[in-house]
PDB file of C-alpha atoms in Angstrom:
ATOM      1  CA  THR Y 123      -3.986 -11.467  15.517  1.00  0.00           C
ATOM      2  CA  ALA Y 124      -2.314  -9.986  12.428  1.00  0.00           C
ATOM      3  CA  LEU Y 125      -5.471  -8.111  11.424  1.00  0.00           C
ATOM      4  CA  ILE Y 126      -6.144  -6.678  14.877  1.00  0.00           C
ATOM      5  CA  SER Y 127      -2.550  -5.687  15.632  1.00  0.00           C
ATOM      6  CA  GLY Y 128      -1.844  -4.463  12.102  1.00  0.00           C
ATOM      7  CA  SER Y 129      -4.984  -2.336  11.966  1.00  0.00           C
ATOM      8  CA  ALA Y 130      -4.207  -0.897  15.401  1.00  0.00           C
ATOM      9  CA  ILE Y 131      -0.701   0.088  14.272  1.00  0.00           C
ATOM     10  CA  PHE Y 132      -2.014   1.696  11.072  1.00  0.00           C
ATOM     11  CA  ILE Y 133      -4.621   3.650  13.049  1.00  0.00           C
ATOM     12  CA  ALA Y 134      -2.125   4.766  15.708  1.00  0.00           C
ATOM     13  CA  VAL Y 135       0.643   5.857  13.324  1.00  0.00           C
ATOM     14  CA  PHE Y 136      -1.437   7.550  10.653  1.00  0.00           C
ATOM     15  CA  GLY Y 137      -3.932   8.865  13.199  1.00  0.00           C
ATOM     16  CA  ALA Y 138      -1.053  10.788  14.763  1.00  0.00           C
ATOM     17  CA  LEU Y 139      -0.010  12.033  11.319  1.00  0.00           C
ATOM     18  CA  VAL Y 140      -3.544  13.334  10.715  1.00  0.00           C
ATOM     19  CA  PHE Y 141      -3.028  15.796  13.556  1.00  0.00           C
ATOM     20  CA  ALA Y 142       0.449  16.640  12.228  1.00  0.00           C
ATOM     21  CA  SER Y 143      -0.712  17.063   8.618  1.00  0.00           C
ATOM     22  CA  GLY Y 144      -0.049  20.803   8.676  1.00  0.00           C
ATOM     23  CA  SER Y 145       3.566  20.339   9.726  1.00  0.00           C
ATOM     24  CA  VAL Y 146       4.075  17.530   7.204  1.00  0.00           C
ATOM     25  CA  SER Y 147       2.619  19.695   4.439  1.00  0.00           C
ATOM     26  CA  ASP Y 148       4.961  22.566   5.293  1.00  0.00           C
ATOM     27  CA  LEU Y 149       7.958  20.223   5.419  1.00  0.00           C
ATOM     28  CA  VAL Y 150       7.248  18.451   2.125  1.00  0.00           C
ATOM     29  CA  LEU Y 151       5.651  21.124  -0.041  1.00  0.00           C
ATOM     30  CA  GLY Y 152       6.281  24.381   1.769  1.00  0.00           C
ATOM     31  CA  ALA Y 153       3.972  27.243   0.871  1.00  0.00           C
ATOM     32  CA  ASP Y 154       2.585  25.251  -2.076  1.00  0.00           C
ATOM     33  CA  GLY Y 155       1.224  22.525   0.197  1.00  0.00           C
ATOM     34  CA  SER Y 156      -2.258  21.825   1.448  1.00  0.00           C
ATOM     35  CA  ALA Y 157      -2.693  20.403   4.936  1.00  0.00           C
ATOM     36  CA  GLU Y 158      -6.198  19.255   3.996  1.00  0.00           C
ATOM     37  CA  HIS Y 159      -4.831  17.035   1.229  1.00  0.00           C
ATOM     38  CA  PHE Y 160      -2.328  15.402   3.562  1.00  0.00           C
ATOM     39  CA  LYS Y 161      -5.057  14.898   6.139  1.00  0.00           C
ATOM     40  CA  ILE Y 162      -7.158  12.951   3.616  1.00  0.00           C
ATOM     41  CA  ILE Y 163      -4.135  10.852   2.616  1.00  0.00           C
ATOM     42  CA  PHE Y 164      -3.353   9.947   6.228  1.00  0.00           C
ATOM     43  CA  LEU Y 165      -7.023   9.164   6.922  1.00  0.00           C
ATOM     44  CA  THR Y 166      -6.975   6.811   3.938  1.00  0.00           C
ATOM     45  CA  MET Y 167      -3.861   5.084   5.249  1.00  0.00           C
ATOM     46  CA  MET Y 168      -5.498   4.647   8.664  1.00  0.00           C
ATOM     47  CA  PHE Y 169      -7.979   2.231   7.080  1.00  0.00           C
ATOM     48  CA  PHE Y 170      -5.434   0.602   4.781  1.00  0.00           C
ATOM     49  CA  GLY Y 171      -4.686  -2.163   7.271  1.00  0.00           C
ATOM     50  CA  GLY Y 172      -8.261  -3.371   6.841  1.00  0.00           C
ATOM     51  CA  ILE Y 173      -7.498  -3.977   3.162  1.00  0.00           C
ATOM     52  CA  GLU Y 174      -3.868  -5.046   2.996  1.00  0.00           C
ATOM     53  CA  ILE Y 175      -3.915  -7.735   5.693  1.00  0.00           C
ATOM     54  CA  PRO Y 176      -7.093  -9.489   4.448  1.00  0.00           C
ATOM     55  CA  LEU Y 177      -5.673  -9.404   0.904  1.00  0.00           C
ATOM     56  CA  VAL Y 178      -2.492 -11.074   2.155  1.00  0.00           C
ATOM     57  CA  PHE Y 179      -4.745 -13.658   3.821  1.00  0.00           C
ATOM     58  CA  LEU Y 180      -6.458 -14.297   0.472  1.00  0.00           C
ATOM     59  CA  ARG Y 181      -3.102 -14.739  -1.254  1.00  0.00           C
ATOM     60  CA  ALA Y 182      -2.003 -17.168   1.447  1.00  0.00           C
ATOM     61  CA  GLN Y 183      -5.175 -19.154   0.751  1.00  0.00           C
ATOM     62  CA  GLN Y 184      -4.366 -18.939  -2.990  1.00  0.00           C
ATOM     63  CA  ARG Y 185      -7.802 -17.483  -3.713  1.00  0.00           C
ATOM     64  CA  SER Y 186      -6.595 -15.527  -6.717  1.00  0.00           C
ATOM     65  CA  VAL Y 187     -10.019 -15.019  -8.326  1.00  0.00           C
ATOM     66  CA  TYR Y 188     -11.458 -13.518  -5.150  1.00  0.00           C
ATOM     67  CA  PHE Y 189      -8.339 -11.360  -4.810  1.00  0.00           C
ATOM     68  CA  VAL Y 190      -8.722  -9.986  -8.348  1.00  0.00           C
ATOM     69  CA  VAL Y 191     -12.466  -9.377  -7.918  1.00  0.00           C
ATOM     70  CA  ILE Y 192     -11.940  -7.391  -4.711  1.00  0.00           C
ATOM     71  CA  ASN Y 193      -9.288  -5.196  -6.323  1.00  0.00           C
ATOM     72  CA  LEU Y 194     -11.464  -4.723  -9.398  1.00  0.00           C
ATOM     73  CA  VAL Y 195     -14.434  -3.661  -7.264  1.00  0.00           C
ATOM     74  CA  LYS Y 196     -12.250  -1.147  -5.413  1.00  0.00           C
ATOM     75  CA  LEU Y 197     -10.974   0.199  -8.737  1.00  0.00           C
ATOM     76  CA  ILE Y 198     -14.513   0.599 -10.114  1.00  0.00           C
ATOM     77  CA  ILE Y 199     -15.686   2.389  -6.959  1.00  0.00           C
ATOM     78  CA  GLN Y 200     -12.694   4.707  -7.032  1.00  0.00           C
ATOM     79  CA  LEU Y 201     -12.969   5.521 -10.752  1.00  0.00           C
ATOM     80  CA  SER Y 202     -16.712   6.143 -10.481  1.00  0.00           C
ATOM     81  CA  LEU Y 203     -16.222   8.511  -7.561  1.00  0.00           C
ATOM     82  CA  ASN Y 204     -13.348  10.205  -9.416  1.00  0.00           C
ATOM     83  CA  ILE Y 205     -15.652  10.996 -12.312  1.00  0.00           C
ATOM     84  CA  TYR Y 206     -18.369  12.301 -10.004  1.00  0.00           C
ATOM     85  CA  PHE Y 207     -16.125  14.383  -7.746  1.00  0.00           C
ATOM     86  CA  ILE Y 208     -13.880  15.782 -10.491  1.00  0.00           C
ATOM     87  CA  VAL Y 209     -16.221  16.168 -13.474  1.00  0.00           C
ATOM     88  CA  VAL Y 210     -19.516  16.897 -11.723  1.00  0.00           C
ATOM     89  CA  LEU Y 211     -18.509  18.576  -8.460  1.00  0.00           C
ATOM     90  CA  GLN Y 212     -15.245  20.084  -9.771  1.00  0.00           C
ATOM     91  CA  TRP Y 213     -13.306  19.167  -6.628  1.00  0.00           C
ATOM     92  CA  GLY Y 214      -9.965  18.734  -8.407  1.00  0.00           C
ATOM     93  CA  ILE Y 215      -7.198  17.003  -6.446  1.00  0.00           C
ATOM     94  CA  ALA Y 216      -9.410  16.723  -3.372  1.00  0.00           C
ATOM     95  CA  GLY Y 217     -11.868  14.684  -5.451  1.00  0.00           C
ATOM     96  CA  VAL Y 218      -9.189  12.102  -6.260  1.00  0.00           C
ATOM     97  CA  LEU Y 219      -8.163  11.873  -2.609  1.00  0.00           C
ATOM     98  CA  TYR Y 220     -11.730  11.591  -1.312  1.00  0.00           C
ATOM     99  CA  SER Y 221     -12.402   8.854  -3.876  1.00  0.00           C
ATOM    100  CA  GLY Y 222      -9.491   6.861  -2.514  1.00  0.00           C
ATOM    101  CA  LEU Y 223     -10.644   7.432   1.068  1.00  0.00           C
ATOM    102  CA  ILE Y 224     -14.223   6.286   0.444  1.00  0.00           C
ATOM    103  CA  ALA Y 225     -13.183   3.258  -1.626  1.00  0.00           C
ATOM    104  CA  THR Y 226     -10.635   2.236   1.008  1.00  0.00           C
ATOM    105  CA  ILE Y 227     -13.158   2.518   3.858  1.00  0.00           C
ATOM    106  CA  ALA Y 228     -15.861   0.627   1.949  1.00  0.00           C
ATOM    107  CA  VAL Y 229     -13.679  -2.254   0.776  1.00  0.00           C
ATOM    108  CA  GLY Y 230     -11.673  -2.302   4.008  1.00  0.00           C
ATOM    109  CA  CYS Y 231     -14.790  -2.656   6.170  1.00  0.00           C
ATOM    110  CA  PHE Y 232     -16.088  -5.468   3.954  1.00  0.00           C
ATOM    111  CA  LEU Y 233     -12.783  -7.363   3.993  1.00  0.00           C
ATOM    112  CA  THR Y 234     -12.308  -6.883   7.735  1.00  0.00           C
ATOM    113  CA  ILE Y 235     -15.775  -8.214   8.551  1.00  0.00           C
ATOM    114  CA  ARG Y 236     -15.351 -11.107   6.125  1.00  0.00           C
ATOM    115  CA  THR Y 237     -11.948 -12.043   7.550  1.00  0.00           C
ATOM    116  CA  LEU Y 238     -13.086 -11.851  11.174  1.00  0.00           C
ATOM    117  CA  PHE Y 239     -16.174 -13.893  10.300  1.00  0.00           C
ATOM    118  CA  GLU Y 240     -13.902 -16.585   8.881  1.00  0.00           C
ATOM    119  CA  THR Y 241     -11.178 -16.538  11.551  1.00  0.00           C
ATOM    120  CA  GLY Y 242     -13.104 -15.368  14.595  1.00  0.00           C
ATOM    121  CA  ILE Y 243     -12.107 -12.494  16.866  1.00  0.00           C
ATOM    122  CA  LYS Y 244      -9.070 -13.891  18.619  1.00  0.00           C
ATOM    123  CA  PHE Y 245      -5.801 -12.359  19.743  1.00  0.00           C
ATOM    124  CA  SER Y 246      -2.664 -14.256  20.696  1.00  0.00           C
ATOM    125  CA  SER Y 247       0.140 -12.385  22.427  1.00  0.00           C
ATOM    126  CA  ARG Y 248       2.530 -15.181  21.443  1.00  0.00           C
ATOM    127  CA  ILE Y 249       1.692 -14.858  17.741  1.00  0.00           C
ATOM    128  CA  PHE Y 250       1.871 -11.074  17.992  1.00  0.00           C
ATOM    129  CA  SER Y 251       5.369 -11.339  19.503  1.00  0.00           C
ATOM    130  CA  GLU Y 252       6.442 -13.635  16.670  1.00  0.00           C
ATOM    131  CA  LEU Y 253       4.988 -11.270  14.062  1.00  0.00           C
ATOM    132  CA  LEU Y 254       6.730  -8.318  15.680  1.00  0.00           C
ATOM    133  CA  TYR Y 255      10.049 -10.148  15.938  1.00  0.00           C
ATOM    134  CA  TYR Y 256       9.898 -11.188  12.297  1.00  0.00           C
ATOM    135  CA  GLY Y 257       8.537  -7.918  10.934  1.00  0.00           C
ATOM    136  CA  TYR Y 258      10.304  -5.120  12.776  1.00  0.00           C
ATOM    137  CA  PRO Y 259      13.554  -5.312  10.722  1.00  0.00           C
ATOM    138  CA  LEU Y 260      11.459  -4.925   7.572  1.00  0.00           C
ATOM    139  CA  ILE Y 261      10.256  -1.552   8.858  1.00  0.00           C
ATOM    140  CA  PHE Y 262      13.743  -0.117   8.418  1.00  0.00           C
ATOM    141  CA  THR Y 263      14.344  -1.734   5.027  1.00  0.00           C
ATOM    142  CA  ASN Y 264      11.001  -0.495   3.695  1.00  0.00           C
ATOM    143  CA  LEU Y 265      11.606   2.955   5.146  1.00  0.00           C
ATOM    144  CA  GLY Y 266      15.004   3.036   3.476  1.00  0.00           C
ATOM    145  CA  ALA Y 267      13.507   1.906   0.169  1.00  0.00           C
ATOM    146  CA  PHE Y 268      10.840   4.612   0.444  1.00  0.00           C
ATOM    147  CA  ILE Y 269      13.438   7.320   1.085  1.00  0.00           C
ATOM    148  CA  LEU Y 270      15.640   6.042  -1.737  1.00  0.00           C
ATOM    149  CA  THR Y 271      12.710   5.998  -4.169  1.00  0.00           C
ATOM    150  CA  TYR Y 272      10.929   9.240  -3.325  1.00  0.00           C
ATOM    151  CA  SER Y 273      13.484  11.592  -1.769  1.00  0.00           C
ATOM    152  CA  ASP Y 274      14.479  12.844  -5.227  1.00  0.00           C
ATOM    153  CA  ARG Y 275      11.057  14.529  -5.514  1.00  0.00           C
ATOM    154  CA  TYR Y 276      11.833  16.602  -2.448  1.00  0.00           C
ATOM    155  CA  PHE Y 277      15.131  17.837  -3.870  1.00  0.00           C
ATOM    156  CA  LEU Y 278      13.562  18.464  -7.271  1.00  0.00           C
ATOM    157  CA  LYS Y 279      10.865  20.555  -5.584  1.00  0.00           C
ATOM    158  CA  TYR Y 280      13.516  22.428  -3.585  1.00  0.00           C
ATOM    159  CA  PHE Y 281      15.615  23.328  -6.626  1.00  0.00           C
ATOM    160  CA  SER Y 282      12.718  23.708  -9.077  1.00  0.00           C
ATOM    161  CA  ASN Y 283       8.916  23.690  -8.650  1.00  0.00           C
ATOM    162  CA  LEU Y 284       5.929  21.354  -8.313  1.00  0.00           C
ATOM    163  CA  SER Y 285       5.283  21.377 -12.064  1.00  0.00           C
ATOM    164  CA  GLU Y 286       8.680  19.806 -12.674  1.00  0.00           C
ATOM    165  CA  VAL Y 287       7.984  17.258  -9.941  1.00  0.00           C
ATOM    166  CA  GLY Y 288       4.699  16.346 -11.625  1.00  0.00           C
ATOM    167  CA  ILE Y 289       6.332  15.840 -15.035  1.00  0.00           C
ATOM    168  CA  TYR Y 290       9.128  13.800 -13.465  1.00  0.00           C
ATOM    169  CA  SER Y 291       6.658  11.624 -11.533  1.00  0.00           C
ATOM    170  CA  LEU Y 292       4.632  10.985 -14.694  1.00  0.00           C
ATOM    171  CA  GLY Y 293       7.719   9.816 -16.562  1.00  0.00           C
ATOM    172  CA  TYR Y 294       8.730   7.708 -13.568  1.00  0.00           C
ATOM    173  CA  LYS Y 295       5.373   5.901 -13.646  1.00  0.00           C
ATOM    174  CA  PHE Y 296       5.863   4.998 -17.306  1.00  0.00           C
ATOM    175  CA  GLY Y 297       9.287   3.637 -16.451  1.00  0.00           C
ATOM    176  CA  MET Y 298       7.799   1.498 -13.684  1.00  0.00           C
ATOM    177  CA  MET Y 299       5.063   0.008 -15.889  1.00  0.00           C
ATOM    178  CA  VAL Y 300       7.170  -3.034 -16.794  1.00  0.00           C
ATOM    179  CA  SER Y 301       7.765  -3.799 -13.137  1.00  0.00           C
ATOM    180  CA  ILE Y 302       4.118  -3.246 -12.193  1.00  0.00           C
ATOM    181  CA  LEU Y 303       2.650  -5.240 -15.073  1.00  0.00           C
ATOM    182  CA  LEU Y 304       5.144  -8.107 -15.232  1.00  0.00           C
ATOM    183  CA  LEU Y 305       6.908  -8.461 -11.894  1.00  0.00           C
ATOM    184  CA  ALA Y 306       4.304  -7.360  -9.332  1.00  0.00           C
ATOM    185  CA  PRO Y 307       1.901 -10.293  -9.962  1.00  0.00           C
ATOM    186  CA  PHE Y 308       4.719 -12.810  -9.479  1.00  0.00           C
ATOM    187  CA  GLN Y 309       5.995 -11.015  -6.390  1.00  0.00           C
ATOM    188  CA  GLN Y 310       2.534 -11.078  -4.830  1.00  0.00           C
ATOM    189  CA  PHE Y 311       2.270 -14.788  -5.554  1.00  0.00           C
ATOM    190  CA  TRP Y 312       5.767 -15.420  -4.229  1.00  0.00           C
ATOM    191  CA  ALA Y 313       5.106 -13.582  -0.952  1.00  0.00           C
ATOM    192  CA  ALA Y 314       2.420 -16.130  -0.116  1.00  0.00           C
ATOM    193  CA  GLU Y 315       4.162 -19.168  -1.590  1.00  0.00           C
ATOM    194  CA  MET Y 316       7.780 -18.818  -0.458  1.00  0.00           C
ATOM    195  CA  PHE Y 317       7.233 -20.274   3.016  1.00  0.00           C
ATOM    196  CA  ALA Y 318       5.691 -23.432   1.563  1.00  0.00           C
ATOM    197  CA  VAL Y 319       8.509 -23.658  -0.991  1.00  0.00           C
ATOM    198  CA  ALA Y 320      11.101 -23.360   1.794  1.00  0.00           C
ATOM    199  CA  LYS Y 321       9.933 -26.723   3.156  1.00  0.00           C
ATOM    200  CA  ARG Y 322      10.526 -28.541  -0.136  1.00  0.00           C
ATOM    201  CA  ASP Y 323      13.628 -30.605  -0.877  1.00  0.00           C
ATOM    202  CA  ASP Y 324      14.437 -28.484  -3.937  1.00  0.00           C
ATOM    203  CA  ALA Y 325      13.910 -25.179  -2.095  1.00  0.00           C
ATOM    204  CA  SER Y 326      17.423 -23.890  -2.817  1.00  0.00           C
ATOM    205  CA  LYS Y 327      17.017 -24.383  -6.565  1.00  0.00           C
ATOM    206  CA  VAL Y 328      13.553 -22.785  -6.638  1.00  0.00           C
ATOM    207  CA  PHE Y 329      14.725 -19.757  -4.653  1.00  0.00           C
ATOM    208  CA  ARG Y 330      17.819 -19.398  -6.846  1.00  0.00           C
ATOM    209  CA  ASP Y 331      15.815 -19.575 -10.069  1.00  0.00           C
ATOM    210  CA  PHE Y 332      13.157 -17.172  -8.816  1.00  0.00           C
ATOM    211  CA  PHE Y 333      15.604 -14.472  -7.768  1.00  0.00           C
ATOM    212  CA  THR Y 334      17.718 -14.962 -10.889  1.00  0.00           C
ATOM    213  CA  TYR Y 335      14.795 -14.482 -13.269  1.00  0.00           C
ATOM    214  CA  SER Y 336      13.136 -11.704 -11.259  1.00  0.00           C
ATOM    215  CA  THR Y 337      16.418  -9.779 -11.105  1.00  0.00           C
ATOM    216  CA  PHE Y 338      17.007 -10.311 -14.833  1.00  0.00           C
ATOM    217  CA  PHE Y 339      13.576  -8.973 -15.809  1.00  0.00           C
ATOM    218  CA  SER Y 340      13.857  -6.122 -13.304  1.00  0.00           C
ATOM    219  CA  ILE Y 341      17.064  -4.941 -14.956  1.00  0.00           C
TER     220      ILE Y 341
END
Protein backbone atom coordinates (compact mmCIF):
# COMPACT_ATOMS: atom_id res chain seq x y z
CA THR A 1 0.00 0.00 0.00
CA ALA A 2 2.78 2.44 0.92
CA LEU A 3 4.77 1.61 -2.22
CA ILE A 4 1.81 1.91 -4.59
CA SER A 5 0.37 5.09 -3.07
CA GLY A 6 3.77 6.70 -2.50
CA SER A 7 4.95 6.00 -6.04
CA ALA A 8 1.67 7.33 -7.44
CA ILE A 9 2.07 10.57 -5.47
CA PHE A 10 5.68 11.00 -6.60
CA ILE A 11 4.68 10.41 -10.23
CA ALA A 12 1.69 12.78 -10.05
CA VAL A 13 3.48 15.66 -8.31
CA PHE A 14 6.78 15.58 -10.16
CA GLY A 15 5.12 14.57 -13.42
CA ALA A 16 3.21 17.85 -13.25
CA LEU A 17 6.45 19.70 -12.48
CA VAL A 18 8.05 18.18 -15.59
CA PHE A 19 5.55 20.09 -17.71
CA ALA A 20 6.12 23.22 -15.61
CA SER A 21 9.93 22.95 -15.71
CA GLY A 22 10.25 26.06 -17.88
CA SER A 23 8.31 28.20 -15.42
CA VAL A 24 10.21 26.75 -12.45
CA SER A 25 13.53 27.45 -14.18
CA ASP A 26 12.56 31.07 -14.83
CA LEU A 27 11.39 31.51 -11.24
CA VAL A 28 14.47 29.98 -9.60
CA LEU A 29 17.31 30.90 -11.94
CA GLY A 30 15.89 33.52 -14.26
CA ALA A 31 17.71 33.98 -17.55
CA ASP A 32 20.59 31.80 -16.31
CA GLY A 33 18.34 28.76 -15.94
CA SER A 34 17.86 25.73 -18.12
CA ALA A 35 14.41 24.17 -18.36
CA GLU A 36 15.98 20.96 -19.66
CA HIS A 37 18.00 20.54 -16.47
CA PHE A 38 14.93 20.99 -14.29
CA LYS A 39 13.03 18.53 -16.46
CA ILE A 40 15.67 15.85 -15.84
CA ILE A 41 15.62 16.57 -12.09
CA PHE A 42 11.83 16.23 -11.91
CA LEU A 43 11.93 13.04 -14.01
CA THR A 44 14.45 11.62 -11.55
CA MET A 45 12.20 12.50 -8.62
CA MET A 46 9.24 10.80 -10.33
CA PHE A 47 11.01 7.46 -9.90
CA PHE A 48 12.38 8.25 -6.45
CA GLY A 49 9.42 6.65 -4.70
CA GLY A 50 10.51 3.31 -6.14
CA ILE A 51 13.77 3.67 -4.22
CA GLU A 52 12.92 5.48 -1.01
CA ILE A 53 9.96 3.36 0.10
CA PRO A 54 11.66 -0.03 -0.48
CA LEU A 55 14.74 1.28 1.36
CA VAL A 56 12.54 2.25 4.31
CA PHE A 57 11.11 -1.28 4.15
CA LEU A 58 14.64 -2.71 4.34
CA ARG A 59 15.44 -0.54 7.36
CA ALA A 60 12.23 -1.67 9.05
CA GLN A 61 13.37 -5.26 8.49
CA GLN A 62 16.81 -4.28 9.89
CA ARG A 63 18.52 -5.62 6.77
CA SER A 64 21.40 -3.18 7.03
CA VAL A 65 23.83 -5.12 4.82
CA TYR A 66 21.34 -5.29 1.96
CA PHE A 67 20.58 -1.59 2.47
CA VAL A 68 24.27 -0.64 2.21
CA VAL A 69 24.83 -2.88 -0.84
CA ILE A 70 21.91 -1.32 -2.72
CA ASN A 71 23.14 2.21 -2.03
CA LEU A 72 26.68 1.22 -2.99
CA VAL A 73 25.48 -0.27 -6.29
CA LYS A 74 23.55 2.92 -7.06
CA LEU A 75 26.63 5.00 -6.25
CA ILE A 76 28.85 2.89 -8.53
CA ILE A 77 26.35 3.11 -11.40
CA GLN A 78 26.04 6.86 -10.98
CA LEU A 79 29.80 7.50 -10.73
CA SER A 80 30.52 5.29 -13.74
CA LEU A 81 27.93 7.10 -15.83
CA ASN A 82 29.27 10.45 -14.59
CA ILE A 83 32.72 9.59 -15.90
CA TYR A 84 31.33 8.44 -19.24
CA PHE A 85 28.93 11.34 -19.79
CA ILE A 86 31.23 14.10 -18.52
CA VAL A 87 34.71 12.93 -19.55
CA VAL A 88 33.91 11.00 -22.73
CA LEU A 89 30.78 12.67 -24.09
CA GLN A 90 31.48 16.13 -22.60
CA TRP A 91 27.87 16.63 -21.51
CA GLY A 92 28.72 18.79 -18.50
CA ILE A 93 25.93 19.38 -15.97
CA ALA A 94 23.46 17.42 -18.09
CA GLY A 95 25.75 14.39 -17.76
CA VAL A 96 25.53 14.50 -13.96
CA LEU A 97 21.74 14.81 -14.10
CA TYR A 98 21.30 12.01 -16.64
CA SER A 99 23.53 9.78 -14.50
CA GLY A 100 21.25 10.33 -11.54
CA LEU A 101 18.16 9.67 -13.67
CA ILE A 102 19.45 6.39 -15.10
CA ALA A 103 20.76 5.12 -11.76
CA THR A 104 17.48 6.01 -10.05
CA ILE A 105 15.38 4.24 -12.70
CA ALA A 106 17.58 1.13 -12.69
CA VAL A 107 17.78 0.71 -8.91
CA GLY A 108 14.19 1.86 -8.41
CA CYS A 109 12.81 -0.73 -10.83
CA PHE A 110 14.84 -3.48 -9.15
CA LEU A 111 13.75 -2.50 -5.64
CA THR A 112 10.11 -2.08 -6.66
CA ILE A 113 9.96 -5.52 -8.28
CA ARG A 114 11.77 -7.10 -5.34
CA THR A 115 9.46 -5.46 -2.79
CA LEU A 116 6.28 -6.38 -4.66
CA PHE A 117 7.56 -9.93 -5.08
CA GLU A 118 8.00 -10.14 -1.31
CA THR A 119 4.79 -8.37 -0.24
CA GLY A 120 2.49 -9.11 -3.16
CA ILE A 121 0.49 -6.53 -5.09
CA LYS A 122 -2.12 -5.51 -2.56
CA PHE A 123 -3.76 -2.20 -1.73
CA SER A 124 -5.69 -1.40 1.43
CA SER A 125 -7.75 1.78 1.54
CA ARG A 126 -7.77 1.55 5.35
CA ILE A 127 -3.97 1.44 5.55
CA PHE A 128 -3.71 4.23 2.99
CA SER A 129 -6.03 6.40 5.11
CA GLU A 130 -3.89 5.73 8.18
CA LEU A 131 -0.70 6.56 6.26
CA LEU A 132 -2.25 9.76 4.95
CA TYR A 133 -3.55 10.78 8.37
CA TYR A 134 -0.16 10.19 9.97
CA GLY A 135 1.94 11.64 7.16
CA TYR A 136 0.15 14.73 5.91
CA PRO A 137 1.32 17.03 8.77
CA LEU A 138 4.90 16.04 7.94
CA ILE A 139 4.43 17.49 4.46
CA PHE A 140 4.23 20.99 5.92
CA THR A 141 7.12 20.50 8.35
CA ASN A 142 9.37 19.12 5.61
CA LEU A 143 8.32 21.88 3.24
CA GLY A 144 9.13 24.45 5.90
CA ALA A 145 12.50 22.82 6.57
CA PHE A 146 13.26 22.84 2.84
CA ILE A 147 12.41 26.54 2.53
CA LEU A 148 14.42 27.38 5.65
CA THR A 149 17.45 25.45 4.37
CA TYR A 150 17.52 26.43 0.70
CA SER A 151 15.75 29.79 0.37
CA ASP A 152 19.02 31.61 1.10
CA ARG A 153 20.35 30.42 -2.29
CA TYR A 154 17.51 32.22 -4.02
CA PHE A 155 18.27 35.51 -2.29
CA LEU A 156 22.00 35.08 -2.86
CA LYS A 157 21.32 34.55 -6.57
CA TYR A 158 19.04 37.60 -6.63
CA PHE A 159 21.59 39.92 -5.03
CA SER A 160 24.69 38.32 -6.57
CA ASN A 161 25.18 35.60 -9.22
CA LEU A 162 25.23 31.83 -9.69
CA SER A 163 28.99 31.64 -9.14
CA GLU A 164 28.55 32.97 -5.61
CA VAL A 165 25.72 30.49 -5.04
CA GLY A 166 27.99 27.65 -6.16
CA ILE A 167 30.81 28.67 -3.80
CA TYR A 168 28.34 29.09 -0.94
CA SER A 169 26.76 25.68 -1.60
CA LEU A 170 30.19 24.02 -1.67
CA GLY A 171 31.08 25.49 1.71
CA TYR A 172 27.67 24.51 3.04
CA LYS A 173 28.28 20.87 2.07
CA PHE A 174 31.55 20.83 4.00
CA GLY A 175 29.72 22.22 7.01
CA MET A 176 27.11 19.47 6.75
CA MET A 177 29.67 16.64 6.54
CA VAL A 178 29.60 16.04 10.30
CA SER A 179 25.84 15.66 10.25
CA ILE A 180 25.88 13.42 7.17
CA LEU A 181 28.71 11.18 8.34
CA LEU A 182 27.86 10.92 12.04
CA LEU A 183 24.18 11.68 12.57
CA ALA A 184 22.49 10.45 9.38
CA PRO A 185 23.25 6.73 9.97
CA PHE A 186 21.76 6.90 13.47
CA GLN A 187 18.74 8.85 12.25
CA GLN A 188 18.06 6.26 9.56
CA PHE A 189 18.29 3.50 12.14
CA TRP A 190 16.09 5.43 14.57
CA ALA A 191 13.36 6.04 11.97
CA ALA A 192 12.83 2.29 11.71
CA GLU A 193 13.40 1.47 15.38
CA MET A 194 11.51 4.18 17.26
CA PHE A 195 8.09 2.53 16.97
CA ALA A 196 9.40 -0.69 18.51
CA VAL A 197 11.15 1.31 21.24
CA ALA A 198 7.91 3.15 22.02
CA LYS A 199 6.39 -0.14 23.20
CA ARG A 200 9.16 -0.78 25.74
CA ASP A 201 8.84 -0.01 29.45
CA ASP A 202 11.89 2.27 29.34
CA ALA A 203 10.72 4.11 26.21
CA SER A 204 10.76 7.54 27.86
CA LYS A 205 14.39 7.17 28.94
CA VAL A 206 15.51 5.86 25.53
CA PHE A 207 13.75 8.69 23.68
CA ARG A 208 15.18 11.28 26.10
CA ASP A 209 18.73 9.96 25.74
CA PHE A 210 18.50 9.70 21.96
CA PHE A 211 17.29 13.26 21.45
CA THR A 212 19.72 14.62 24.04
CA TYR A 213 22.77 13.07 22.39
CA SER A 214 21.63 13.72 18.82
CA THR A 215 20.98 17.38 19.64
CA PHE A 216 24.34 17.68 21.40
CA PHE A 217 26.29 16.28 18.44
CA SER A 218 24.22 18.32 15.98
CA ILE A 219 25.21 21.52 17.76
